[in-house]
């Protein structure tokens, strides 16, 4: 059964894995796991590569001897709010459908429903709250400005982004 966007996000928060890849995955592994159009952007010094799939971005660092290894990633849910078809295109190529807006309450309920959710610590990010799962290396950024209303951008209580961070494990 194909997961919904909410189930997909909850799995990502629990495991730190996105379509089976995570910190330490190679560029080739990412290409096999995420079969969606992309643009690769390498910084001027060749020290980082960003694979931009639209509202999903994967970050890579070079490895000695050549190649790239995944160092992080981000699901930029705020890019879905304008409703320009990014979610529909992602659903066609990956099988995972996302709504225009994702309420933190909905994601939190899904996290509570399935065992194995790591402990979340909350920090203030100036108009946003960061719910950080240190065990999986994932942060959920939630709009915390009560004046923000849903529309062409997430409103109060909506998830802005979900990001993977952490040190690259030895391979």
Short mmCIF file of N, CA and C in Angstrom, two decimals:
data_model
loop_
_atom_site.label_atom_id
_atom_site.label_comp_id
_atom_site.label_asym_id
_atom_site.label_seq_id
_atom_site.Cartn_x
_atom_site.Cartn_y
_atom_site.Cartn_z
N UNK A 1 0.84 -1.18 0.00
CA UNK A 1 0.00 0.00 0.00
C UNK A 1 0.89 1.25 0.00
N UNK A 2 0.55 2.22 -0.81
CA UNK A 2 1.30 3.46 -0.91
C UNK A 2 0.93 4.38 0.26
N UNK A 3 1.94 4.95 0.91
CA UNK A 3 1.63 5.83 2.05
C UNK A 3 1.06 7.18 1.60
N UNK A 4 0.28 7.77 2.48
CA UNK A 4 -0.16 9.15 2.24
C UNK A 4 1.01 10.07 2.57
N UNK A 5 0.89 11.34 2.22
CA UNK A 5 1.94 12.30 2.57
C UNK A 5 2.17 12.37 4.06
N UNK A 6 1.11 12.29 4.85
CA UNK A 6 1.24 12.36 6.31
C UNK A 6 1.97 11.13 6.83
N UNK A 7 1.61 9.94 6.34
CA UNK A 7 2.30 8.71 6.75
C UNK A 7 3.77 8.75 6.34
N UNK A 8 4.03 9.27 5.14
CA UNK A 8 5.39 9.40 4.62
C UNK A 8 6.22 10.31 5.53
N UNK A 9 5.65 11.47 5.90
CA UNK A 9 6.36 12.40 6.78
C UNK A 9 6.62 11.78 8.15
N UNK A 10 5.63 11.08 8.69
CA UNK A 10 5.80 10.45 10.01
C UNK A 10 6.91 9.40 9.95
N UNK A 11 6.96 8.62 8.89
CA UNK A 11 8.02 7.63 8.72
C UNK A 11 9.38 8.32 8.64
N UNK A 12 9.45 9.43 7.92
CA UNK A 12 10.68 10.20 7.79
C UNK A 12 11.15 10.71 9.15
N UNK A 13 10.23 11.23 9.96
CA UNK A 13 10.58 11.73 11.30
C UNK A 13 11.08 10.57 12.16
N UNK A 14 10.43 9.42 12.08
CA UNK A 14 10.81 8.26 12.90
C UNK A 14 12.16 7.67 12.51
N UNK A 15 12.43 7.60 11.20
CA UNK A 15 13.58 6.82 10.72
C UNK A 15 14.73 7.64 10.16
N UNK A 16 14.47 8.87 9.73
CA UNK A 16 15.49 9.65 9.05
C UNK A 16 15.76 9.14 7.64
N UNK A 17 14.83 8.36 7.09
CA UNK A 17 14.97 7.78 5.76
C UNK A 17 13.86 8.34 4.86
N UNK A 18 14.26 8.68 3.64
CA UNK A 18 13.34 9.26 2.65
C UNK A 18 13.39 8.35 1.43
N UNK A 19 12.33 7.63 1.17
CA UNK A 19 12.31 6.65 0.07
C UNK A 19 13.48 5.66 0.20
N UNK A 20 13.84 5.33 1.44
CA UNK A 20 14.90 4.36 1.69
C UNK A 20 16.31 4.91 1.75
N UNK A 21 16.49 6.19 1.52
CA UNK A 21 17.83 6.78 1.58
C UNK A 21 17.92 7.73 2.76
N UNK A 22 19.15 8.00 3.17
CA UNK A 22 19.38 8.92 4.29
C UNK A 22 20.82 9.36 4.32
N UNK A 23 21.24 9.91 5.45
CA UNK A 23 22.62 10.36 5.61
C UNK A 23 23.56 9.21 5.25
N UNK A 24 24.51 9.49 4.38
CA UNK A 24 25.48 8.49 3.97
C UNK A 24 25.15 7.78 2.68
N UNK A 25 23.93 7.93 2.16
CA UNK A 25 23.57 7.31 0.87
C UNK A 25 24.33 8.01 -0.25
N UNK A 26 24.63 7.26 -1.30
CA UNK A 26 25.35 7.83 -2.43
C UNK A 26 24.39 8.53 -3.39
N UNK A 27 24.94 9.31 -4.28
CA UNK A 27 24.15 9.99 -5.30
C UNK A 27 23.44 8.97 -6.18
N UNK A 28 24.12 7.88 -6.52
CA UNK A 28 23.49 6.82 -7.32
C UNK A 28 22.32 6.18 -6.58
N UNK A 29 22.49 5.92 -5.29
CA UNK A 29 21.39 5.34 -4.49
C UNK A 29 20.20 6.30 -4.47
N UNK A 30 20.49 7.58 -4.34
CA UNK A 30 19.41 8.58 -4.33
C UNK A 30 18.69 8.60 -5.68
N UNK A 31 19.44 8.49 -6.76
CA UNK A 31 18.84 8.48 -8.09
C UNK A 31 17.93 7.28 -8.31
N UNK A 32 18.31 6.13 -7.76
CA UNK A 32 17.46 4.94 -7.88
C UNK A 32 16.23 5.03 -6.97
N UNK A 33 16.39 5.66 -5.80
CA UNK A 33 15.30 5.72 -4.82
C UNK A 33 14.24 6.77 -5.17
N UNK A 34 14.67 7.90 -5.71
CA UNK A 34 13.75 9.00 -6.01
C UNK A 34 13.76 9.23 -7.52
N UNK A 35 12.78 8.68 -8.18
CA UNK A 35 12.68 8.79 -9.64
C UNK A 35 11.73 9.92 -10.00
N UNK A 36 12.25 11.12 -9.82
CA UNK A 36 11.48 12.33 -10.06
C UNK A 36 12.43 13.33 -10.70
N UNK A 37 11.92 14.15 -11.60
CA UNK A 37 12.80 15.11 -12.28
C UNK A 37 13.54 15.97 -11.25
N UNK A 38 14.74 16.41 -11.62
CA UNK A 38 15.56 17.19 -10.69
C UNK A 38 16.54 18.05 -11.45
N UNK A 39 17.14 18.99 -10.70
CA UNK A 39 18.24 19.81 -11.17
C UNK A 39 19.34 19.66 -10.13
N UNK A 40 20.57 19.36 -10.58
CA UNK A 40 21.72 19.30 -9.68
C UNK A 40 22.42 20.65 -9.71
N UNK A 41 22.69 21.19 -8.53
CA UNK A 41 23.40 22.47 -8.41
C UNK A 41 24.62 22.23 -7.54
N UNK A 42 25.82 22.40 -8.15
CA UNK A 42 27.07 22.25 -7.42
C UNK A 42 27.58 23.64 -7.09
N UNK A 43 28.02 23.84 -5.83
CA UNK A 43 28.53 25.16 -5.46
C UNK A 43 29.83 25.44 -6.21
N UNK A 44 30.23 26.69 -6.23
CA UNK A 44 31.40 27.13 -7.01
C UNK A 44 32.68 26.39 -6.63
N UNK A 45 32.84 26.04 -5.36
CA UNK A 45 34.05 25.35 -4.93
C UNK A 45 33.98 23.84 -5.07
N UNK A 46 32.84 23.32 -5.51
CA UNK A 46 32.69 21.89 -5.66
C UNK A 46 32.59 21.14 -4.35
N UNK A 47 32.23 21.87 -3.27
CA UNK A 47 32.17 21.26 -1.94
C UNK A 47 30.79 20.77 -1.54
N UNK A 48 29.79 21.09 -2.34
CA UNK A 48 28.44 20.60 -2.03
C UNK A 48 27.61 20.52 -3.31
N UNK A 49 26.66 19.62 -3.28
CA UNK A 49 25.73 19.44 -4.39
C UNK A 49 24.33 19.43 -3.80
N UNK A 50 23.44 20.18 -4.42
CA UNK A 50 22.03 20.18 -4.01
C UNK A 50 21.24 19.59 -5.18
N UNK A 51 20.54 18.48 -4.92
CA UNK A 51 19.66 17.88 -5.91
C UNK A 51 18.26 18.38 -5.61
N UNK A 52 17.76 19.25 -6.47
CA UNK A 52 16.48 19.92 -6.27
C UNK A 52 15.40 19.22 -7.09
N UNK A 53 14.48 18.58 -6.37
CA UNK A 53 13.34 17.88 -6.97
C UNK A 53 12.07 18.73 -6.88
N UNK A 54 12.19 20.01 -6.71
CA UNK A 54 11.02 20.87 -6.53
C UNK A 54 10.84 21.18 -5.07
N UNK A 55 9.87 20.53 -4.43
CA UNK A 55 9.69 20.81 -3.00
C UNK A 55 10.50 19.85 -2.13
N UNK A 56 11.21 18.92 -2.73
CA UNK A 56 12.12 18.03 -2.01
C UNK A 56 13.53 18.31 -2.50
N UNK A 57 14.44 18.56 -1.55
CA UNK A 57 15.84 18.81 -1.89
C UNK A 57 16.72 17.84 -1.11
N UNK A 58 17.74 17.31 -1.77
CA UNK A 58 18.70 16.42 -1.14
C UNK A 58 20.07 17.09 -1.23
N UNK A 59 20.86 16.98 -0.17
CA UNK A 59 22.16 17.64 -0.10
C UNK A 59 23.27 16.60 -0.03
N UNK A 60 24.36 16.84 -0.76
CA UNK A 60 25.46 15.90 -0.85
C UNK A 60 26.80 16.61 -0.67
N UNK A 61 27.76 15.87 -0.13
CA UNK A 61 29.14 16.33 -0.01
C UNK A 61 30.03 15.38 -0.80
N UNK A 62 31.16 15.89 -1.33
CA UNK A 62 32.06 15.00 -2.07
C UNK A 62 32.76 14.03 -1.12
N UNK A 63 33.14 12.88 -1.66
CA UNK A 63 33.90 11.90 -0.88
C UNK A 63 35.27 11.73 -1.53
N UNK A 64 36.28 11.42 -0.73
CA UNK A 64 37.62 11.20 -1.29
C UNK A 64 37.56 10.10 -2.36
N UNK A 65 38.23 10.33 -3.45
CA UNK A 65 38.25 9.35 -4.53
C UNK A 65 37.14 9.54 -5.55
N UNK A 66 36.27 10.53 -5.30
CA UNK A 66 35.19 10.81 -6.25
C UNK A 66 33.84 10.36 -5.74
N UNK A 67 32.82 10.95 -6.29
CA UNK A 67 31.45 10.64 -5.90
C UNK A 67 30.93 11.59 -4.84
N UNK A 68 29.68 11.37 -4.49
CA UNK A 68 28.98 12.23 -3.53
C UNK A 68 28.25 11.37 -2.52
N UNK A 69 28.15 11.86 -1.30
CA UNK A 69 27.42 11.17 -0.24
C UNK A 69 26.41 12.14 0.37
N UNK A 70 25.23 11.61 0.67
CA UNK A 70 24.14 12.45 1.18
C UNK A 70 24.46 12.96 2.58
N UNK A 71 24.28 14.27 2.76
CA UNK A 71 24.56 14.91 4.05
C UNK A 71 23.30 15.50 4.68
N UNK A 72 22.18 15.48 3.95
CA UNK A 72 20.94 16.02 4.49
C UNK A 72 19.88 16.09 3.42
N UNK A 73 18.74 16.59 3.81
CA UNK A 73 17.65 16.74 2.88
C UNK A 73 16.54 17.55 3.50
N UNK A 74 15.63 18.00 2.67
CA UNK A 74 14.54 18.83 3.18
C UNK A 74 13.29 18.65 2.32
N UNK A 75 12.16 18.55 2.99
CA UNK A 75 10.87 18.55 2.31
C UNK A 75 10.27 19.92 2.59
N UNK A 76 10.29 20.77 1.59
CA UNK A 76 9.88 22.17 1.72
C UNK A 76 8.37 22.27 1.49
N UNK A 77 7.59 21.87 2.49
CA UNK A 77 6.13 21.82 2.35
C UNK A 77 5.52 23.18 2.03
N UNK A 78 6.17 24.25 2.45
CA UNK A 78 5.64 25.59 2.18
C UNK A 78 5.54 25.86 0.68
N UNK A 79 6.32 25.14 -0.12
CA UNK A 79 6.26 25.32 -1.58
C UNK A 79 5.00 24.72 -2.20
N UNK A 80 4.27 23.90 -1.44
CA UNK A 80 3.04 23.31 -1.95
C UNK A 80 1.83 24.23 -1.76
N UNK A 81 1.91 25.16 -0.84
CA UNK A 81 0.77 26.01 -0.50
C UNK A 81 0.19 26.80 -1.68
N UNK A 82 1.02 27.33 -2.58
CA UNK A 82 0.42 28.06 -3.71
C UNK A 82 -0.41 27.17 -4.64
N UNK A 83 -0.21 25.84 -4.56
CA UNK A 83 -1.03 24.92 -5.33
C UNK A 83 -0.74 24.88 -6.81
N UNK A 84 0.52 24.96 -7.20
CA UNK A 84 0.87 24.99 -8.62
C UNK A 84 1.17 23.61 -9.20
N UNK A 85 0.69 22.54 -8.60
CA UNK A 85 0.83 21.22 -9.18
C UNK A 85 2.03 20.41 -8.74
N UNK A 86 2.89 20.95 -7.88
CA UNK A 86 4.08 20.20 -7.45
C UNK A 86 3.70 18.91 -6.73
N UNK A 87 2.68 18.97 -5.90
CA UNK A 87 2.25 17.78 -5.17
C UNK A 87 1.69 16.72 -6.12
N UNK A 88 0.93 17.14 -7.11
CA UNK A 88 0.36 16.19 -8.06
C UNK A 88 1.46 15.52 -8.88
N UNK A 89 2.46 16.29 -9.30
CA UNK A 89 3.57 15.72 -10.07
C UNK A 89 4.35 14.73 -9.21
N UNK A 90 4.60 15.08 -7.96
CA UNK A 90 5.31 14.19 -7.05
C UNK A 90 4.51 12.91 -6.86
N UNK A 91 3.22 13.01 -6.70
CA UNK A 91 2.36 11.82 -6.53
C UNK A 91 2.43 10.92 -7.76
N UNK A 92 2.45 11.51 -8.94
CA UNK A 92 2.53 10.70 -10.17
C UNK A 92 3.83 9.91 -10.24
N UNK A 93 4.95 10.52 -9.85
CA UNK A 93 6.24 9.84 -10.01
C UNK A 93 6.66 9.00 -8.82
N UNK A 94 6.18 9.32 -7.62
CA UNK A 94 6.60 8.58 -6.42
C UNK A 94 5.47 7.78 -5.78
N UNK A 95 4.23 8.11 -6.12
CA UNK A 95 3.10 7.42 -5.51
C UNK A 95 2.68 7.98 -4.17
N UNK A 96 3.31 9.06 -3.72
CA UNK A 96 2.99 9.66 -2.42
C UNK A 96 2.32 11.01 -2.65
N UNK A 97 1.06 11.12 -2.19
CA UNK A 97 0.32 12.36 -2.36
C UNK A 97 0.37 13.24 -1.13
N UNK A 98 0.61 14.53 -1.35
CA UNK A 98 0.66 15.51 -0.27
C UNK A 98 -0.47 16.52 -0.42
N UNK A 99 -1.03 16.96 0.71
CA UNK A 99 -2.00 18.06 0.65
C UNK A 99 -1.28 19.40 0.49
N UNK A 100 -2.04 20.42 0.14
CA UNK A 100 -1.47 21.78 0.02
C UNK A 100 -0.90 22.28 1.34
N UNK A 101 -1.57 21.96 2.43
CA UNK A 101 -1.13 22.37 3.77
C UNK A 101 -1.10 21.13 4.66
N UNK A 102 -0.11 21.07 5.54
CA UNK A 102 0.00 19.98 6.50
C UNK A 102 -0.04 20.58 7.90
N UNK A 103 -1.09 20.29 8.63
CA UNK A 103 -1.21 20.78 10.01
C UNK A 103 -0.30 19.94 10.92
N UNK A 104 0.41 20.62 11.81
CA UNK A 104 1.27 19.92 12.77
C UNK A 104 0.44 18.95 13.60
N UNK A 105 -0.76 19.34 13.97
CA UNK A 105 -1.63 18.45 14.77
C UNK A 105 -1.88 17.13 14.05
N UNK A 106 -2.07 17.18 12.75
CA UNK A 106 -2.31 15.97 11.96
C UNK A 106 -1.07 15.09 11.93
N UNK A 107 0.09 15.71 11.69
CA UNK A 107 1.35 14.94 11.67
C UNK A 107 1.65 14.39 13.06
N UNK A 108 1.44 15.19 14.09
CA UNK A 108 1.70 14.73 15.46
C UNK A 108 0.80 13.56 15.82
N UNK A 109 -0.46 13.59 15.39
CA UNK A 109 -1.39 12.47 15.65
C UNK A 109 -0.91 11.20 14.96
N UNK A 110 -0.39 11.33 13.74
CA UNK A 110 0.15 10.16 13.02
C UNK A 110 1.40 9.64 13.71
N UNK A 111 2.24 10.53 14.21
CA UNK A 111 3.44 10.10 14.94
C UNK A 111 3.06 9.34 16.21
N UNK A 112 1.99 9.77 16.87
CA UNK A 112 1.54 9.12 18.11
C UNK A 112 0.88 7.77 17.83
N UNK A 113 0.34 7.61 16.64
CA UNK A 113 -0.40 6.40 16.28
C UNK A 113 0.51 5.19 16.10
N UNK A 114 1.72 5.41 15.63
CA UNK A 114 2.63 4.31 15.31
C UNK A 114 3.80 4.29 16.30
N UNK A 115 4.11 3.14 16.87
CA UNK A 115 5.22 3.06 17.82
C UNK A 115 6.56 3.38 17.14
N UNK A 116 7.52 3.81 17.96
CA UNK A 116 8.86 4.04 17.47
C UNK A 116 9.21 5.49 17.19
N UNK A 117 8.30 6.40 17.51
CA UNK A 117 8.60 7.81 17.29
C UNK A 117 9.61 8.28 18.32
N UNK A 118 10.71 8.88 17.86
CA UNK A 118 11.70 9.37 18.82
C UNK A 118 11.16 10.56 19.61
N UNK A 119 11.80 10.82 20.74
CA UNK A 119 11.44 11.98 21.55
C UNK A 119 11.71 13.25 20.77
N UNK A 120 10.78 14.19 20.86
CA UNK A 120 10.91 15.48 20.17
C UNK A 120 11.18 16.57 21.19
N UNK A 121 12.21 17.38 20.94
CA UNK A 121 12.44 18.56 21.76
C UNK A 121 11.99 19.76 20.95
N UNK A 122 11.50 20.78 21.63
CA UNK A 122 10.94 21.94 20.94
C UNK A 122 11.81 23.16 21.22
N UNK A 123 12.11 23.89 20.16
CA UNK A 123 12.87 25.12 20.27
C UNK A 123 12.21 26.23 19.48
N UNK A 124 12.39 27.46 19.94
CA UNK A 124 11.82 28.63 19.27
C UNK A 124 12.77 29.08 18.16
N UNK A 125 12.22 29.29 16.98
CA UNK A 125 13.01 29.75 15.83
C UNK A 125 12.50 31.09 15.32
N UNK A 126 11.97 31.92 16.19
CA UNK A 126 11.50 33.26 15.80
C UNK A 126 10.37 33.22 14.79
N UNK A 127 9.17 32.97 15.24
CA UNK A 127 8.00 32.86 14.36
C UNK A 127 7.74 31.42 13.93
N UNK A 128 8.64 30.54 14.28
CA UNK A 128 8.52 29.11 13.99
C UNK A 128 8.90 28.33 15.24
N UNK A 129 8.39 27.10 15.36
CA UNK A 129 8.84 26.17 16.38
C UNK A 129 9.55 25.03 15.67
N UNK A 130 10.69 24.62 16.22
CA UNK A 130 11.39 23.46 15.68
C UNK A 130 11.15 22.28 16.61
N UNK A 131 10.59 21.21 16.07
CA UNK A 131 10.38 19.96 16.80
C UNK A 131 11.48 19.02 16.30
N UNK A 132 12.49 18.81 17.14
CA UNK A 132 13.71 18.10 16.73
C UNK A 132 13.74 16.69 17.32
N UNK A 133 13.92 15.70 16.43
CA UNK A 133 14.08 14.30 16.84
C UNK A 133 15.55 13.96 16.70
N UNK A 134 16.30 14.06 17.80
CA UNK A 134 17.74 13.82 17.74
C UNK A 134 18.06 12.39 17.32
N UNK A 135 17.23 11.43 17.71
CA UNK A 135 17.50 10.02 17.40
C UNK A 135 17.48 9.74 15.90
N UNK A 136 16.65 10.45 15.16
CA UNK A 136 16.57 10.22 13.71
C UNK A 136 17.25 11.33 12.91
N UNK A 137 17.60 12.43 13.57
CA UNK A 137 18.24 13.54 12.88
C UNK A 137 17.28 14.34 12.01
N UNK A 138 16.02 14.40 12.43
CA UNK A 138 15.00 15.11 11.64
C UNK A 138 14.38 16.22 12.47
N UNK A 139 14.16 17.38 11.82
CA UNK A 139 13.48 18.51 12.45
C UNK A 139 12.23 18.86 11.67
N UNK A 140 11.17 19.16 12.39
CA UNK A 140 9.91 19.63 11.80
C UNK A 140 9.77 21.10 12.18
N UNK A 141 9.69 21.96 11.20
CA UNK A 141 9.54 23.40 11.44
C UNK A 141 8.07 23.75 11.25
N UNK A 142 7.48 24.37 12.28
CA UNK A 142 6.05 24.67 12.30
C UNK A 142 5.85 26.18 12.47
N UNK A 143 4.94 26.74 11.69
CA UNK A 143 4.62 28.17 11.78
C UNK A 143 4.02 28.45 13.16
N UNK A 144 4.60 29.41 13.89
CA UNK A 144 4.14 29.73 15.25
C UNK A 144 3.64 31.15 15.38
N UNK A 145 3.42 31.83 14.29
CA UNK A 145 2.91 33.20 14.32
C UNK A 145 1.39 33.15 14.21
N UNK A 146 0.70 33.53 15.28
CA UNK A 146 -0.77 33.43 15.31
C UNK A 146 -1.44 34.33 14.28
N UNK A 147 -0.74 35.30 13.77
CA UNK A 147 -1.30 36.20 12.76
C UNK A 147 -1.25 35.60 11.36
N UNK A 148 -0.44 34.54 11.17
CA UNK A 148 -0.31 33.92 9.85
C UNK A 148 -1.54 33.07 9.56
N UNK A 149 -2.19 33.37 8.44
CA UNK A 149 -3.37 32.62 8.02
C UNK A 149 -3.01 31.76 6.81
N UNK A 150 -3.66 30.61 6.72
CA UNK A 150 -3.48 29.73 5.56
C UNK A 150 -3.93 30.41 4.30
N UNK A 151 -3.24 30.12 3.25
CA UNK A 151 -3.57 30.65 1.93
C UNK A 151 -2.51 30.20 0.96
N UNK A 152 -1.84 31.16 0.35
CA UNK A 152 -0.74 30.84 -0.57
C UNK A 152 0.54 30.49 0.18
N UNK A 153 0.43 30.41 1.49
CA UNK A 153 1.54 29.97 2.34
C UNK A 153 0.95 29.30 3.56
N UNK A 154 1.74 28.48 4.27
CA UNK A 154 1.21 27.83 5.48
C UNK A 154 0.82 28.86 6.53
N UNK A 155 -0.18 28.53 7.31
CA UNK A 155 -0.64 29.39 8.39
C UNK A 155 -0.21 28.88 9.75
N UNK A 156 -0.66 29.56 10.78
CA UNK A 156 -0.33 29.20 12.16
C UNK A 156 -0.66 27.72 12.40
N UNK A 157 0.33 26.99 12.92
CA UNK A 157 0.14 25.57 13.24
C UNK A 157 0.42 24.63 12.08
N UNK A 158 0.77 25.16 10.91
CA UNK A 158 1.10 24.32 9.75
C UNK A 158 2.60 24.02 9.71
N UNK A 159 2.93 22.88 9.14
CA UNK A 159 4.33 22.50 8.96
C UNK A 159 4.90 23.30 7.79
N UNK A 160 6.03 23.95 8.02
CA UNK A 160 6.74 24.71 6.99
C UNK A 160 7.67 23.78 6.21
N UNK A 161 8.45 22.98 6.96
CA UNK A 161 9.38 22.06 6.32
C UNK A 161 9.75 20.94 7.29
N UNK A 162 10.28 19.86 6.72
CA UNK A 162 10.80 18.75 7.49
C UNK A 162 12.20 18.47 6.96
N UNK A 163 13.21 18.55 7.82
CA UNK A 163 14.60 18.48 7.37
C UNK A 163 15.39 17.39 8.07
N UNK A 164 16.29 16.80 7.31
CA UNK A 164 17.22 15.78 7.80
C UNK A 164 18.60 16.43 7.92
N UNK A 165 19.24 16.22 9.04
CA UNK A 165 20.55 16.79 9.30
C UNK A 165 21.36 15.79 10.09
N UNK A 166 22.63 15.96 10.16
CA UNK A 166 23.45 15.11 11.01
C UNK A 166 24.77 14.77 10.37
N UNK A 167 25.64 14.18 11.15
CA UNK A 167 26.96 13.81 10.62
C UNK A 167 26.84 12.64 9.63
N UNK A 168 27.74 12.61 8.69
CA UNK A 168 27.77 11.52 7.72
C UNK A 168 28.41 10.30 8.39
N UNK A 169 27.72 9.16 8.43
CA UNK A 169 28.30 7.97 9.04
C UNK A 169 29.42 7.40 8.17
N UNK A 170 30.32 6.66 8.79
CA UNK A 170 31.38 5.99 8.04
C UNK A 170 30.75 4.91 7.18
N UNK A 171 31.24 4.77 5.95
CA UNK A 171 30.73 3.72 5.04
C UNK A 171 31.72 2.61 4.95
#
